[in-house]
PDB file of C-alpha atoms in Angstrom:
ATOM      1  CA  UNK A  27      26.905   6.178   6.912  1.00  0.00           C
ATOM      2  CA  UNK A  28      24.285   8.473   5.441  1.00  0.00           C
ATOM      3  CA  UNK A  29      26.710  11.355   4.756  1.00  0.00           C
ATOM      4  CA  UNK A  30      29.790  10.470   2.725  1.00  0.00           C
ATOM      5  CA  UNK A  31      32.436  12.851   1.421  1.00  0.00           C
ATOM      6  CA  UNK A  32      35.215  12.397  -1.107  1.00  0.00           C
ATOM      7  CA  UNK A  33      37.562  14.775  -2.883  1.00  0.00           C
ATOM      8  CA  UNK A  34      39.136  13.598  -6.108  1.00  0.00           C
ATOM      9  CA  UNK A  35      41.196  14.666  -9.101  1.00  0.00           C
ATOM     10  CA  UNK A  36      43.246  12.922 -11.757  1.00  0.00           C
ATOM     11  CA  UNK A  37      45.826  11.905  -9.142  1.00  0.00           C
ATOM     12  CA  UNK A  38      43.365   9.992  -6.958  1.00  0.00           C
ATOM     13  CA  UNK A  39      40.813  10.571  -4.228  1.00  0.00           C
ATOM     14  CA  UNK A  40      40.610  11.210  -0.516  1.00  0.00           C
ATOM     15  CA  UNK A  41      37.715  10.427   1.805  1.00  0.00           C
ATOM     16  CA  UNK A  42      36.618  12.888   4.487  1.00  0.00           C
ATOM     17  CA  UNK A  43      34.401  12.519   7.482  1.00  0.00           C
ATOM     18  CA  UNK A  44      33.176  16.108   7.482  1.00  0.00           C
ATOM     19  CA  UNK A  45      31.454  17.993   4.655  1.00  0.00           C
ATOM     20  CA  UNK A  46      33.073  21.324   5.537  1.00  0.00           C
ATOM     21  CA  UNK A  47      36.571  19.855   5.392  1.00  0.00           C
ATOM     22  CA  UNK A  48      35.811  18.174   2.077  1.00  0.00           C
ATOM     23  CA  UNK A  49      34.480  21.400   0.577  1.00  0.00           C
ATOM     24  CA  UNK A  50      37.628  23.281   1.602  1.00  0.00           C
ATOM     25  CA  UNK A  51      39.987  20.670   0.122  1.00  0.00           C
ATOM     26  CA  UNK A  52      41.613  20.984  -3.305  1.00  0.00           C
ATOM     27  CA  UNK A  53      39.970  19.003  -6.118  1.00  0.00           C
ATOM     28  CA  UNK A  54      36.423  18.047  -6.967  1.00  0.00           C
ATOM     29  CA  UNK A  55      34.314  17.506  -3.867  1.00  0.00           C
ATOM     30  CA  UNK A  56      31.372  15.131  -3.871  1.00  0.00           C
ATOM     31  CA  UNK A  57      29.191  14.874  -0.802  1.00  0.00           C
ATOM     32  CA  UNK A  58      26.559  12.161  -0.931  1.00  0.00           C
ATOM     33  CA  UNK A  59      23.648  12.302   1.523  1.00  0.00           C
ATOM     34  CA  UNK A  60      21.208   9.406   1.351  1.00  0.00           C
ATOM     35  CA  UNK A  61      18.653   7.674   3.592  1.00  0.00           C
ATOM     36  CA  UNK A  62      19.070  10.663   5.865  1.00  0.00           C
ATOM     37  CA  UNK A  63      16.939  12.658   8.240  1.00  0.00           C
ATOM     38  CA  UNK A  64      16.017  16.310   7.830  1.00  0.00           C
ATOM     39  CA  UNK A  65      18.670  17.484  10.283  1.00  0.00           C
ATOM     40  CA  UNK A  66      21.507  15.856   8.353  1.00  0.00           C
ATOM     41  CA  UNK A  67      20.310  17.259   5.060  1.00  0.00           C
ATOM     42  CA  UNK A  68      20.011  20.794   6.368  1.00  0.00           C
ATOM     43  CA  UNK A  69      23.388  20.650   8.090  1.00  0.00           C
ATOM     44  CA  UNK A  70      25.136  19.628   4.882  1.00  0.00           C
ATOM     45  CA  UNK A  71      23.086  22.130   2.866  1.00  0.00           C
ATOM     46  CA  UNK A  72      24.239  24.953   5.113  1.00  0.00           C
ATOM     47  CA  UNK A  73      27.867  24.032   4.439  1.00  0.00           C
ATOM     48  CA  UNK A  74      27.340  24.553   0.698  1.00  0.00           C
ATOM     49  CA  UNK A  75      24.983  27.515   1.056  1.00  0.00           C
ATOM     50  CA  UNK A  76      21.992  25.638  -0.377  1.00  0.00           C
ATOM     51  CA  UNK A  77      18.724  27.563  -0.195  1.00  0.00           C
ATOM     52  CA  UNK A  78      16.189  26.053   2.211  1.00  0.00           C
ATOM     53  CA  UNK A  79      13.501  25.989  -0.499  1.00  0.00           C
ATOM     54  CA  UNK A  80      15.693  23.770  -2.664  1.00  0.00           C
ATOM     55  CA  UNK A  81      16.101  21.352   0.254  1.00  0.00           C
ATOM     56  CA  UNK A  82      12.318  21.350   0.744  1.00  0.00           C
ATOM     57  CA  UNK A  83      11.845  20.486  -2.925  1.00  0.00           C
ATOM     58  CA  UNK A  84      13.963  17.378  -2.389  1.00  0.00           C
ATOM     59  CA  UNK A  85      11.933  16.394   0.652  1.00  0.00           C
ATOM     60  CA  UNK A  86       8.495  16.956  -0.867  1.00  0.00           C
ATOM     61  CA  UNK A  87       6.654  15.490  -3.834  1.00  0.00           C
ATOM     62  CA  UNK A  88       7.818  18.073  -6.387  1.00  0.00           C
ATOM     63  CA  UNK A  89       8.098  17.384 -10.090  1.00  0.00           C
ATOM     64  CA  UNK A  90      11.629  17.170 -11.586  1.00  0.00           C
ATOM     65  CA  UNK A  91      13.112  20.540 -12.487  1.00  0.00           C
ATOM     66  CA  UNK A  92      16.301  22.550 -12.890  1.00  0.00           C
ATOM     67  CA  UNK A  93      16.844  25.910 -11.191  1.00  0.00           C
ATOM     68  CA  UNK A  94      19.714  28.367 -11.408  1.00  0.00           C
ATOM     69  CA  UNK A  95      21.168  29.944  -8.279  1.00  0.00           C
ATOM     70  CA  UNK A  96      24.046  32.386  -8.029  1.00  0.00           C
ATOM     71  CA  UNK A  97      26.517  29.851  -6.611  1.00  0.00           C
ATOM     72  CA  UNK A  98      25.201  26.553  -7.949  1.00  0.00           C
ATOM     73  CA  UNK A  99      22.716  24.785 -10.219  1.00  0.00           C
ATOM     74  CA  UNK A 100      20.003  22.638  -8.690  1.00  0.00           C
ATOM     75  CA  UNK A 101      18.432  19.715 -10.560  1.00  0.00           C
ATOM     76  CA  UNK A 102      15.762  17.544  -8.997  1.00  0.00           C
ATOM     77  CA  UNK A 103      15.519  14.081 -10.519  1.00  0.00           C
ATOM     78  CA  UNK A 104      13.474  11.068  -9.521  1.00  0.00           C
ATOM     79  CA  UNK A 105      14.149   7.367  -9.629  1.00  0.00           C
ATOM     80  CA  UNK A 106      11.302   5.080 -10.683  1.00  0.00           C
ATOM     81  CA  UNK A 107      10.859   1.479  -9.604  1.00  0.00           C
ATOM     82  CA  UNK A 108       8.040  -0.883 -10.517  1.00  0.00           C
ATOM     83  CA  UNK A 109       7.065  -2.786  -7.381  1.00  0.00           C
ATOM     84  CA  UNK A 110       5.091  -6.030  -7.597  1.00  0.00           C
ATOM     85  CA  UNK A 111       2.055  -6.712  -5.435  1.00  0.00           C
ATOM     86  CA  UNK A 112       0.357  -9.977  -4.543  1.00  0.00           C
ATOM     87  CA  UNK A 113      -1.652 -10.302  -7.752  1.00  0.00           C
ATOM     88  CA  UNK A 114      -0.123 -11.080 -11.128  1.00  0.00           C
ATOM     89  CA  UNK A 115      -0.464  -7.562 -12.542  1.00  0.00           C
ATOM     90  CA  UNK A 116      -0.684  -5.725  -9.219  1.00  0.00           C
ATOM     91  CA  UNK A 117       2.228  -3.313  -9.628  1.00  0.00           C
ATOM     92  CA  UNK A 118       2.826   0.379  -9.084  1.00  0.00           C
ATOM     93  CA  UNK A 119       5.622   2.865  -9.676  1.00  0.00           C
ATOM     94  CA  UNK A 120       7.506   4.059  -6.604  1.00  0.00           C
ATOM     95  CA  UNK A 121       9.392   7.346  -7.027  1.00  0.00           C
ATOM     96  CA  UNK A 122      12.343   8.552  -4.971  1.00  0.00           C
ATOM     97  CA  UNK A 123      13.600  12.170  -5.291  1.00  0.00           C
ATOM     98  CA  UNK A 124      17.304  12.972  -5.593  1.00  0.00           C
ATOM     99  CA  UNK A 125      18.604  16.520  -5.515  1.00  0.00           C
ATOM    100  CA  UNK A 126      21.752  17.130  -7.590  1.00  0.00           C
ATOM    101  CA  UNK A 127      23.550  20.394  -6.816  1.00  0.00           C
ATOM    102  CA  UNK A 128      26.416  21.419  -9.127  1.00  0.00           C
ATOM    103  CA  UNK A 129      28.895  24.010  -7.911  1.00  0.00           C
ATOM    104  CA  UNK A 130      32.161  25.387  -9.328  1.00  0.00           C
ATOM    105  CA  UNK A 131      34.254  22.567  -7.864  1.00  0.00           C
ATOM    106  CA  UNK A 132      31.769  20.460  -5.969  1.00  0.00           C
ATOM    107  CA  UNK A 133      28.673  18.328  -6.428  1.00  0.00           C
ATOM    108  CA  UNK A 134      26.165  17.493  -3.728  1.00  0.00           C
ATOM    109  CA  UNK A 135      23.517  14.770  -3.958  1.00  0.00           C
ATOM    110  CA  UNK A 136      20.676  14.805  -1.441  1.00  0.00           C
ATOM    111  CA  UNK A 137      18.284  11.873  -1.167  1.00  0.00           C
ATOM    112  CA  UNK A 138      15.816  11.376   1.696  1.00  0.00           C
ATOM    113  CA  UNK A 139      15.543   7.711   0.747  1.00  0.00           C
ATOM    114  CA  UNK A 140      17.414   5.171  -1.334  1.00  0.00           C
ATOM    115  CA  UNK A 141      19.720   6.413  -4.098  1.00  0.00           C
ATOM    116  CA  UNK A 142      20.979   3.083  -5.441  1.00  0.00           C
ATOM    117  CA  UNK A 143      21.614   4.367  -9.015  1.00  0.00           C
ATOM    118  CA  UNK A 144      23.747   7.227  -7.701  1.00  0.00           C
ATOM    119  CA  UNK A 145      25.512   4.749  -5.447  1.00  0.00           C
ATOM    120  CA  UNK A 146      26.814   2.928  -8.507  1.00  0.00           C
ATOM    121  CA  UNK A 147      28.527   6.099  -9.761  1.00  0.00           C
ATOM    122  CA  UNK A 148      29.848   6.711  -6.257  1.00  0.00           C
ATOM    123  CA  UNK A 149      31.389   3.253  -6.343  1.00  0.00           C
ATOM    124  CA  UNK A 150      32.918   3.951  -9.763  1.00  0.00           C
ATOM    125  CA  UNK A 151      34.635   7.065  -8.406  1.00  0.00           C
ATOM    126  CA  UNK A 152      36.000   5.180  -5.407  1.00  0.00           C
ATOM    127  CA  UNK A 153      37.286   2.445  -7.699  1.00  0.00           C
ATOM    128  CA  UNK A 154      39.235   5.029  -9.695  1.00  0.00           C
ATOM    129  CA  UNK A 155      37.197   5.539 -12.877  1.00  0.00           C
ATOM    130  CA  UNK A 156      39.573   7.758 -14.870  1.00  0.00           C
ATOM    131  CA  UNK A 157      36.840   9.608 -16.768  1.00  0.00           C
ATOM    132  CA  UNK A 158      35.237  10.693 -13.513  1.00  0.00           C
ATOM    133  CA  UNK A 159      38.494  11.543 -11.780  1.00  0.00           C
ATOM    134  CA  UNK A 160      39.753  13.655 -14.661  1.00  0.00           C
ATOM    135  CA  UNK A 161      36.579  15.674 -15.211  1.00  0.00           C
ATOM    136  CA  UNK A 162      34.756  18.215 -13.104  1.00  0.00           C
ATOM    137  CA  UNK A 163      31.625  18.071 -10.942  1.00  0.00           C
ATOM    138  CA  UNK A 164      29.315  18.663 -13.904  1.00  0.00           C
ATOM    139  CA  UNK A 165      30.446  15.378 -15.475  1.00  0.00           C
ATOM    140  CA  UNK A 166      29.882  13.564 -12.193  1.00  0.00           C
ATOM    141  CA  UNK A 167      26.368  15.053 -12.077  1.00  0.00           C
ATOM    142  CA  UNK A 168      25.801  13.907 -15.659  1.00  0.00           C
ATOM    143  CA  UNK A 169      26.770  10.340 -14.781  1.00  0.00           C
ATOM    144  CA  UNK A 170      24.489  10.358 -11.735  1.00  0.00           C
ATOM    145  CA  UNK A 171      21.519  11.634 -13.763  1.00  0.00           C
ATOM    146  CA  UNK A 172      22.295   9.322 -16.671  1.00  0.00           C
ATOM    147  CA  UNK A 173      22.208   6.183 -14.534  1.00  0.00           C
ATOM    148  CA  UNK A 174      18.831   7.255 -13.123  1.00  0.00           C
ATOM    149  CA  UNK A 175      17.445   7.684 -16.630  1.00  0.00           C
ATOM    150  CA  UNK A 176      18.878   4.328 -17.748  1.00  0.00           C
ATOM    151  CA  UNK A 177      16.737   2.597 -15.128  1.00  0.00           C
ATOM    152  CA  UNK A 178      13.634   4.096 -16.763  1.00  0.00           C
ATOM    153  CA  UNK A 179      14.141   1.741 -19.697  1.00  0.00           C
ATOM    154  CA  UNK A 180      14.282  -1.272 -17.394  1.00  0.00           C
ATOM    155  CA  UNK A 181      10.913  -0.179 -16.018  1.00  0.00           C
ATOM    156  CA  UNK A 182       9.505   0.284 -19.530  1.00  0.00           C
ATOM    157  CA  UNK A 183      10.765  -3.179 -20.523  1.00  0.00           C
ATOM    158  CA  UNK A 184       8.801  -4.699 -17.633  1.00  0.00           C
ATOM    159  CA  UNK A 185       5.687  -2.781 -18.655  1.00  0.00           C
ATOM    160  CA  UNK A 186       6.149  -4.016 -22.221  1.00  0.00           C
ATOM    161  CA  UNK A 187       6.288  -7.610 -20.937  1.00  0.00           C
ATOM    162  CA  UNK A 188       3.055  -6.974 -19.033  1.00  0.00           C
ATOM    163  CA  UNK A 189       1.348  -5.644 -22.147  1.00  0.00           C
ATOM    164  CA  UNK A 190       2.438  -8.699 -24.163  1.00  0.00           C
ATOM    165  CA  UNK A 191       1.058 -11.005 -21.462  1.00  0.00           C
ATOM    166  CA  UNK A 192      -2.203  -9.049 -21.402  1.00  0.00           C
ATOM    167  CA  UNK A 193      -2.523  -9.232 -25.189  1.00  0.00           C
ATOM    168  CA  UNK A 194      -2.256 -13.009 -24.978  1.00  0.00           C
ATOM    169  CA  UNK A 195      -4.842 -13.218 -22.180  1.00  0.00           C
ATOM    170  CA  UNK A 196      -7.299 -10.821 -23.742  1.00  0.00           C
ATOM    171  CA  UNK A 197      -7.832 -13.097 -26.760  1.00  0.00           C
ATOM    172  CA  UNK A 198      -8.869 -16.088 -24.668  1.00  0.00           C
ATOM    173  CA  UNK A 199     -10.243 -14.631 -21.443  1.00  0.00           C
ATOM    174  CA  UNK A 200     -13.073 -12.308 -20.528  1.00  0.00           C
ATOM    175  CA  UNK A 201     -12.383 -12.388 -16.797  1.00  0.00           C
ATOM    176  CA  UNK A 202     -12.625  -9.123 -14.892  1.00  0.00           C
ATOM    177  CA  UNK A 203      -8.972  -9.549 -13.819  1.00  0.00           C
ATOM    178  CA  UNK A 204      -7.932  -8.924 -17.415  1.00  0.00           C
ATOM    179  CA  UNK A 205      -9.474  -5.484 -17.630  1.00  0.00           C
ATOM    180  CA  UNK A 206      -8.127  -4.693 -14.155  1.00  0.00           C
ATOM    181  CA  UNK A 207      -4.638  -5.573 -15.422  1.00  0.00           C
ATOM    182  CA  UNK A 208      -5.116  -3.303 -18.448  1.00  0.00           C
ATOM    183  CA  UNK A 209      -6.230  -0.422 -16.253  1.00  0.00           C
ATOM    184  CA  UNK A 210      -3.263  -1.045 -13.939  1.00  0.00           C
ATOM    185  CA  UNK A 211      -0.799  -0.799 -16.824  1.00  0.00           C
ATOM    186  CA  UNK A 212      -2.456   2.376 -18.062  1.00  0.00           C
ATOM    187  CA  UNK A 213      -2.150   3.906 -14.583  1.00  0.00           C
ATOM    188  CA  UNK A 214       1.548   2.984 -14.447  1.00  0.00           C
ATOM    189  CA  UNK A 215       2.173   4.536 -17.843  1.00  0.00           C
ATOM    190  CA  UNK A 216       0.338   7.695 -16.826  1.00  0.00           C
ATOM    191  CA  UNK A 217       2.435   7.939 -13.653  1.00  0.00           C
ATOM    192  CA  UNK A 218       5.629   7.416 -15.603  1.00  0.00           C
ATOM    193  CA  UNK A 219       4.586  10.012 -18.191  1.00  0.00           C
ATOM    194  CA  UNK A 220       4.079  12.573 -15.412  1.00  0.00           C
ATOM    195  CA  UNK A 221       7.633  11.799 -14.318  1.00  0.00           C
ATOM    196  CA  UNK A 222       9.389  11.600 -17.708  1.00  0.00           C
ATOM    197  CA  UNK A 223       8.004  14.823 -19.204  1.00  0.00           C
ATOM    198  CA  UNK A 224       9.382  17.214 -16.544  1.00  0.00           C
ATOM    199  CA  UNK A 225      12.585  15.160 -16.362  1.00  0.00           C
ATOM    200  CA  UNK A 226      13.091  15.846 -20.052  1.00  0.00           C
ATOM    201  CA  UNK A 227      12.664  19.576 -19.517  1.00  0.00           C
ATOM    202  CA  UNK A 228      14.988  19.568 -16.501  1.00  0.00           C
ATOM    203  CA  UNK A 229      17.772  17.820 -18.402  1.00  0.00           C
ATOM    204  CA  UNK A 230      17.105  19.972 -21.459  1.00  0.00           C
ATOM    205  CA  UNK A 231      18.027  23.062 -19.436  1.00  0.00           C
ATOM    206  CA  UNK A 232      21.416  21.517 -18.685  1.00  0.00           C
ATOM    207  CA  UNK A 233      21.876  20.384 -22.280  1.00  0.00           C
ATOM    208  CA  UNK A 234      21.179  23.802 -23.822  1.00  0.00           C
ATOM    209  CA  UNK A 235      24.027  25.507 -21.991  1.00  0.00           C
ATOM    210  CA  UNK A 236      21.763  27.653 -19.831  1.00  0.00           C
ATOM    211  CA  UNK A 237      23.750  26.774 -16.711  1.00  0.00           C
ATOM    212  CA  UNK A 238      27.121  28.409 -15.995  1.00  0.00           C
ATOM    213  CA  UNK A 239      28.039  25.393 -13.856  1.00  0.00           C
ATOM    214  CA  UNK A 240      27.953  23.030 -16.845  1.00  0.00           C
ATOM    215  CA  UNK A 241      30.980  23.198 -19.109  1.00  0.00           C
ATOM    216  CA  UNK A 242      30.484  23.304 -22.853  1.00  0.00           C
ATOM    217  CA  UNK A 243      32.342  20.003 -23.182  1.00  0.00           C
ATOM    218  CA  UNK A 244      29.777  18.344 -20.886  1.00  0.00           C
ATOM    219  CA  UNK A 245      26.685  19.712 -22.615  1.00  0.00           C
ATOM    220  CA  UNK A 246      26.824  17.027 -25.293  1.00  0.00           C
ATOM    221  CA  UNK A 247      26.548  14.355 -22.609  1.00  0.00           C
ATOM    222  CA  UNK A 248      23.447  15.977 -21.189  1.00  0.00           C
ATOM    223  CA  UNK A 249      22.053  16.163 -24.733  1.00  0.00           C
ATOM    224  CA  UNK A 250      22.515  12.406 -24.917  1.00  0.00           C
ATOM    225  CA  UNK A 251      20.513  11.999 -21.694  1.00  0.00           C
ATOM    226  CA  UNK A 252      17.889  14.346 -23.143  1.00  0.00           C
ATOM    227  CA  UNK A 253      17.615  12.134 -26.235  1.00  0.00           C
ATOM    228  CA  UNK A 254      17.118   9.103 -24.003  1.00  0.00           C
ATOM    229  CA  UNK A 255      14.299  10.857 -22.193  1.00  0.00           C
ATOM    230  CA  UNK A 256      12.661  11.776 -25.504  1.00  0.00           C
ATOM    231  CA  UNK A 257      12.828   8.105 -26.447  1.00  0.00           C
ATOM    232  CA  UNK A 258      11.344   7.126 -23.081  1.00  0.00           C
ATOM    233  CA  UNK A 259       8.439   9.530 -23.571  1.00  0.00           C
ATOM    234  CA  UNK A 260       7.823   8.165 -27.073  1.00  0.00           C
ATOM    235  CA  UNK A 261       7.849   4.579 -25.771  1.00  0.00           C
ATOM    236  CA  UNK A 262       5.358   5.610 -23.099  1.00  0.00           C
ATOM    237  CA  UNK A 263       2.969   6.918 -25.749  1.00  0.00           C
ATOM    238  CA  UNK A 264       3.406   3.743 -27.820  1.00  0.00           C
ATOM    239  CA  UNK A 265       2.705   1.519 -24.823  1.00  0.00           C
ATOM    240  CA  UNK A 266      -0.345   3.584 -23.909  1.00  0.00           C
ATOM    241  CA  UNK A 267      -1.688   3.011 -27.430  1.00  0.00           C
ATOM    242  CA  UNK A 268      -0.985  -0.723 -27.078  1.00  0.00           C
ATOM    243  CA  UNK A 269      -2.770  -0.811 -23.728  1.00  0.00           C
ATOM    244  CA  UNK A 270      -5.723   1.041 -25.233  1.00  0.00           C
ATOM    245  CA  UNK A 271      -5.745  -1.441 -28.116  1.00  0.00           C
ATOM    246  CA  UNK A 272      -5.735  -4.348 -25.654  1.00  0.00           C
ATOM    247  CA  UNK A 273      -8.669  -2.776 -23.843  1.00  0.00           C
ATOM    248  CA  UNK A 274     -10.585  -2.418 -27.115  1.00  0.00           C
ATOM    249  CA  UNK A 275      -9.851  -6.064 -27.933  1.00  0.00           C
ATOM    250  CA  UNK A 276     -11.118  -7.059 -24.490  1.00  0.00           C
ATOM    251  CA  UNK A 277     -14.350  -5.085 -24.930  1.00  0.00           C
ATOM    252  CA  UNK A 278     -14.861  -6.594 -28.395  1.00  0.00           C
ATOM    253  CA  UNK A 279     -14.237 -10.076 -26.994  1.00  0.00           C
ATOM    254  CA  UNK A 280     -16.759  -9.502 -24.216  1.00  0.00           C
ATOM    255  CA  UNK A 281     -19.257  -8.135 -26.731  1.00  0.00           C
ATOM    256  CA  UNK A 282     -18.725 -11.095 -29.042  1.00  0.00           C
ATOM    257  CA  UNK A 283     -19.117 -13.521 -26.158  1.00  0.00           C
ATOM    258  CA  UNK A 284     -22.354 -11.799 -25.168  1.00  0.00           C
ATOM    259  CA  UNK A 285     -23.600 -11.982 -28.755  1.00  0.00           C
ATOM    260  CA  UNK A 286     -22.874 -15.713 -28.855  1.00  0.00           C
ATOM    261  CA  UNK A 287     -24.844 -16.245 -25.654  1.00  0.00           C
ATOM    262  CA  UNK A 288     -27.725 -14.157 -26.966  1.00  0.00           C
ATOM    263  CA  UNK A 289     -27.685 -16.119 -30.230  1.00  0.00           C
ATOM    264  CA  UNK A 290     -27.991 -19.439 -28.397  1.00  0.00           C
ATOM    265  CA  UNK A 291     -30.753 -18.097 -26.166  1.00  0.00           C
ATOM    266  CA  UNK A 292     -32.621 -16.776 -29.210  1.00  0.00           C
ATOM    267  CA  UNK A 293     -32.397 -20.152 -30.939  1.00  0.00           C
ATOM    268  CA  UNK A 294     -33.647 -21.932 -27.809  1.00  0.00           C
ATOM    269  CA  UNK A 295     -36.513 -19.468 -27.445  1.00  0.00           C
ATOM    270  CA  UNK A 296     -37.422 -19.870 -31.139  1.00  0.00           C
ATOM    271  CA  UNK A 297     -37.509 -23.663 -30.816  1.00  0.00           C
ATOM    272  CA  UNK A 298     -39.715 -23.553 -27.726  1.00  0.00           C
ATOM    273  CA  UNK A 299     -42.096 -20.973 -29.187  1.00  0.00           C
ATOM    274  CA  UNK A 300     -44.124 -23.420 -31.397  1.00  0.00           C
ATOM    275  CA  UNK A 301     -43.860 -26.091 -28.720  1.00  0.00           C
ATOM    276  CA  UNK A 302     -45.317 -23.690 -26.178  1.00  0.00           C
ATOM    277  CA  UNK A 303     -48.137 -22.890 -28.616  1.00  0.00           C
ATOM    278  CA  UNK A 304     -49.011 -26.575 -29.052  1.00  0.00           C
ATOM    279  CA  UNK A 305     -48.919 -27.229 -25.307  1.00  0.00           C
ATOM    280  CA  UNK A 306     -51.055 -24.143 -24.728  1.00  0.00           C
ATOM    281  CA  UNK A 307     -53.690 -25.251 -27.224  1.00  0.00           C
ATOM    282  CA  UNK A 308     -54.034 -28.726 -25.747  1.00  0.00           C
ATOM    283  CA  UNK A 309     -53.967 -27.312 -22.264  1.00  0.00           C
ATOM    284  CA  UNK A 310     -57.465 -25.856 -22.846  1.00  0.00           C
ATOM    285  CA  UNK A 311     -59.047 -29.364 -22.552  1.00  0.00           C
ATOM    286  CA  UNK A 312     -62.221 -28.525 -24.533  1.00  0.00           C
ATOM    287  CA  UNK A 313     -64.220 -31.741 -24.618  1.00  0.00           C
ATOM    288  CA  UNK A 314     -67.845 -31.789 -25.673  1.00  0.00           C
ATOM    289  CA  UNK A 315     -70.079 -29.915 -28.032  1.00  0.00           C
ATOM    290  CA  UNK A 316     -69.780 -29.522 -31.788  1.00  0.00           C
ATOM    291  CA  UNK A 317     -66.431 -27.741 -31.568  1.00  0.00           C
ATOM    292  CA  UNK A 318     -64.666 -30.185 -29.262  1.00  0.00           C
ATOM    293  CA  UNK A 319     -61.045 -31.359 -29.649  1.00  0.00           C
ATOM    294  CA  UNK A 320     -61.328 -34.846 -31.189  1.00  0.00           C
ATOM    295  CA  UNK A 321     -57.707 -35.670 -30.394  1.00  0.00           C
ATOM    296  CA  UNK A 322     -58.570 -35.780 -26.704  1.00  0.00           C
ATOM    297  CA  UNK A 323     -60.480 -38.956 -27.252  1.00  0.00           C
ATOM    298  CA  UNK A 324     -57.989 -40.538 -29.647  1.00  0.00           C
ATOM    299  CA  UNK A 325     -55.972 -43.403 -28.192  1.00  0.00           C
ATOM    300  CA  UNK A 326     -52.759 -42.257 -29.887  1.00  0.00           C
ATOM    301  CA  UNK A 327     -53.432 -38.530 -29.422  1.00  0.00           C
ATOM    302  CA  UNK A 328     -50.844 -37.925 -26.733  1.00  0.00           C
ATOM    303  CA  UNK A 329     -47.983 -39.829 -28.450  1.00  0.00           C
ATOM    304  CA  UNK A 330     -48.854 -38.130 -31.744  1.00  0.00           C
ATOM    305  CA  UNK A 331     -48.642 -34.647 -30.207  1.00  0.00           C
ATOM    306  CA  UNK A 332     -45.349 -35.460 -28.468  1.00  0.00           C
ATOM    307  CA  UNK A 333     -43.946 -36.891 -31.701  1.00  0.00           C
ATOM    308  CA  UNK A 334     -45.099 -33.818 -33.619  1.00  0.00           C
ATOM    309  CA  UNK A 335     -43.457 -31.520 -31.074  1.00  0.00           C
ATOM    310  CA  UNK A 336     -40.216 -33.488 -31.283  1.00  0.00           C
ATOM    311  CA  UNK A 337     -40.346 -33.304 -35.079  1.00  0.00           C
ATOM    312  CA  UNK A 338     -40.826 -29.533 -34.940  1.00  0.00           C
ATOM    313  CA  UNK A 339     -37.807 -29.194 -32.618  1.00  0.00           C
ATOM    314  CA  UNK A 340     -35.617 -31.369 -34.871  1.00  0.00           C
ATOM    315  CA  UNK A 341     -36.597 -29.438 -38.006  1.00  0.00           C
ATOM    316  CA  UNK A 342     -35.833 -26.109 -36.332  1.00  0.00           C
ATOM    317  CA  UNK A 343     -32.482 -27.378 -35.043  1.00  0.00           C
ATOM    318  CA  UNK A 344     -31.574 -28.571 -38.525  1.00  0.00           C
ATOM    319  CA  UNK A 345     -32.616 -25.223 -39.987  1.00  0.00           C
ATOM    320  CA  UNK A 346     -30.530 -23.158 -37.553  1.00  0.00           C
ATOM    321  CA  UNK A 347     -27.533 -25.455 -37.995  1.00  0.00           C
ATOM    322  CA  UNK A 348     -27.821 -25.226 -41.770  1.00  0.00           C
ATOM    323  CA  UNK A 349     -27.856 -21.418 -41.501  1.00  0.00           C
ATOM    324  CA  UNK A 350     -24.773 -21.634 -39.189  1.00  0.00           C
ATOM    325  CA  UNK A 351     -26.621 -20.038 -36.294  1.00  0.00           C
ATOM    326  CA  UNK A 352     -25.282 -22.814 -34.072  1.00  0.00           C
TER     327      UNK A 352
END
């Protein structure tokens, strides 16, 4: 079923097969629409007098928000799940919108896709959770939004684990996959930040008592959710700084590795410079005349030159090693 209806109070709950019947019944009505098509959502919305623009906001990629209508309060929240790809750090955040509509004695949740977090609260109501049965629709909406926000911290914990793994790799590896992993984490944090900031403002509207559909006794619960979102935003900024620090470490490691290579190449070039000079001089083969090269006629000339070149190389190697260039 993609449309489920229950009516509950402190005495228990009753399930209905039709949204209109559930809305007309005595008690708190909760209609849950999930993994539904557009026709189902609009049919249920018409029963509760939901504006078509609010339904469109649930169906489109709109940032989280809270809006006041004459007969209800509309809050758009989004779930966030970190999905893993084929590569080690190939992950991205998948968002699913959920519309929460709070009326005088009813609450409606609309979700085009999966609403697993809300489903857990739905199950708690059906199992007879006394706190939910005894309180109004605003408390049910609070619990639904709260469980969505709680999953944000599970996502942030996974990102933190990724950052720790990257920090270990970045000290020993200069592979391109490392910087790709860093950039991937930074993209995930940026996506989550774009989600958490408007979520904080949307919940803040409910926590400040701006909505007539939220009782004063429930506002403190929404303030608690607001505090959690503030913490989530702060963690996002901290993790972004850590990711930036890991990137700086990676760039420094690459630069240091390049400097080491250049140092070795410089030493090799310095050693071969005098050897190249000696070979170049004897490569002229001047033989004859008053300014000839007497070594060309010496029996031990060739071994002497080779020995001298070897001696030069050994002396230079010792010098560079003594100066800790190698």
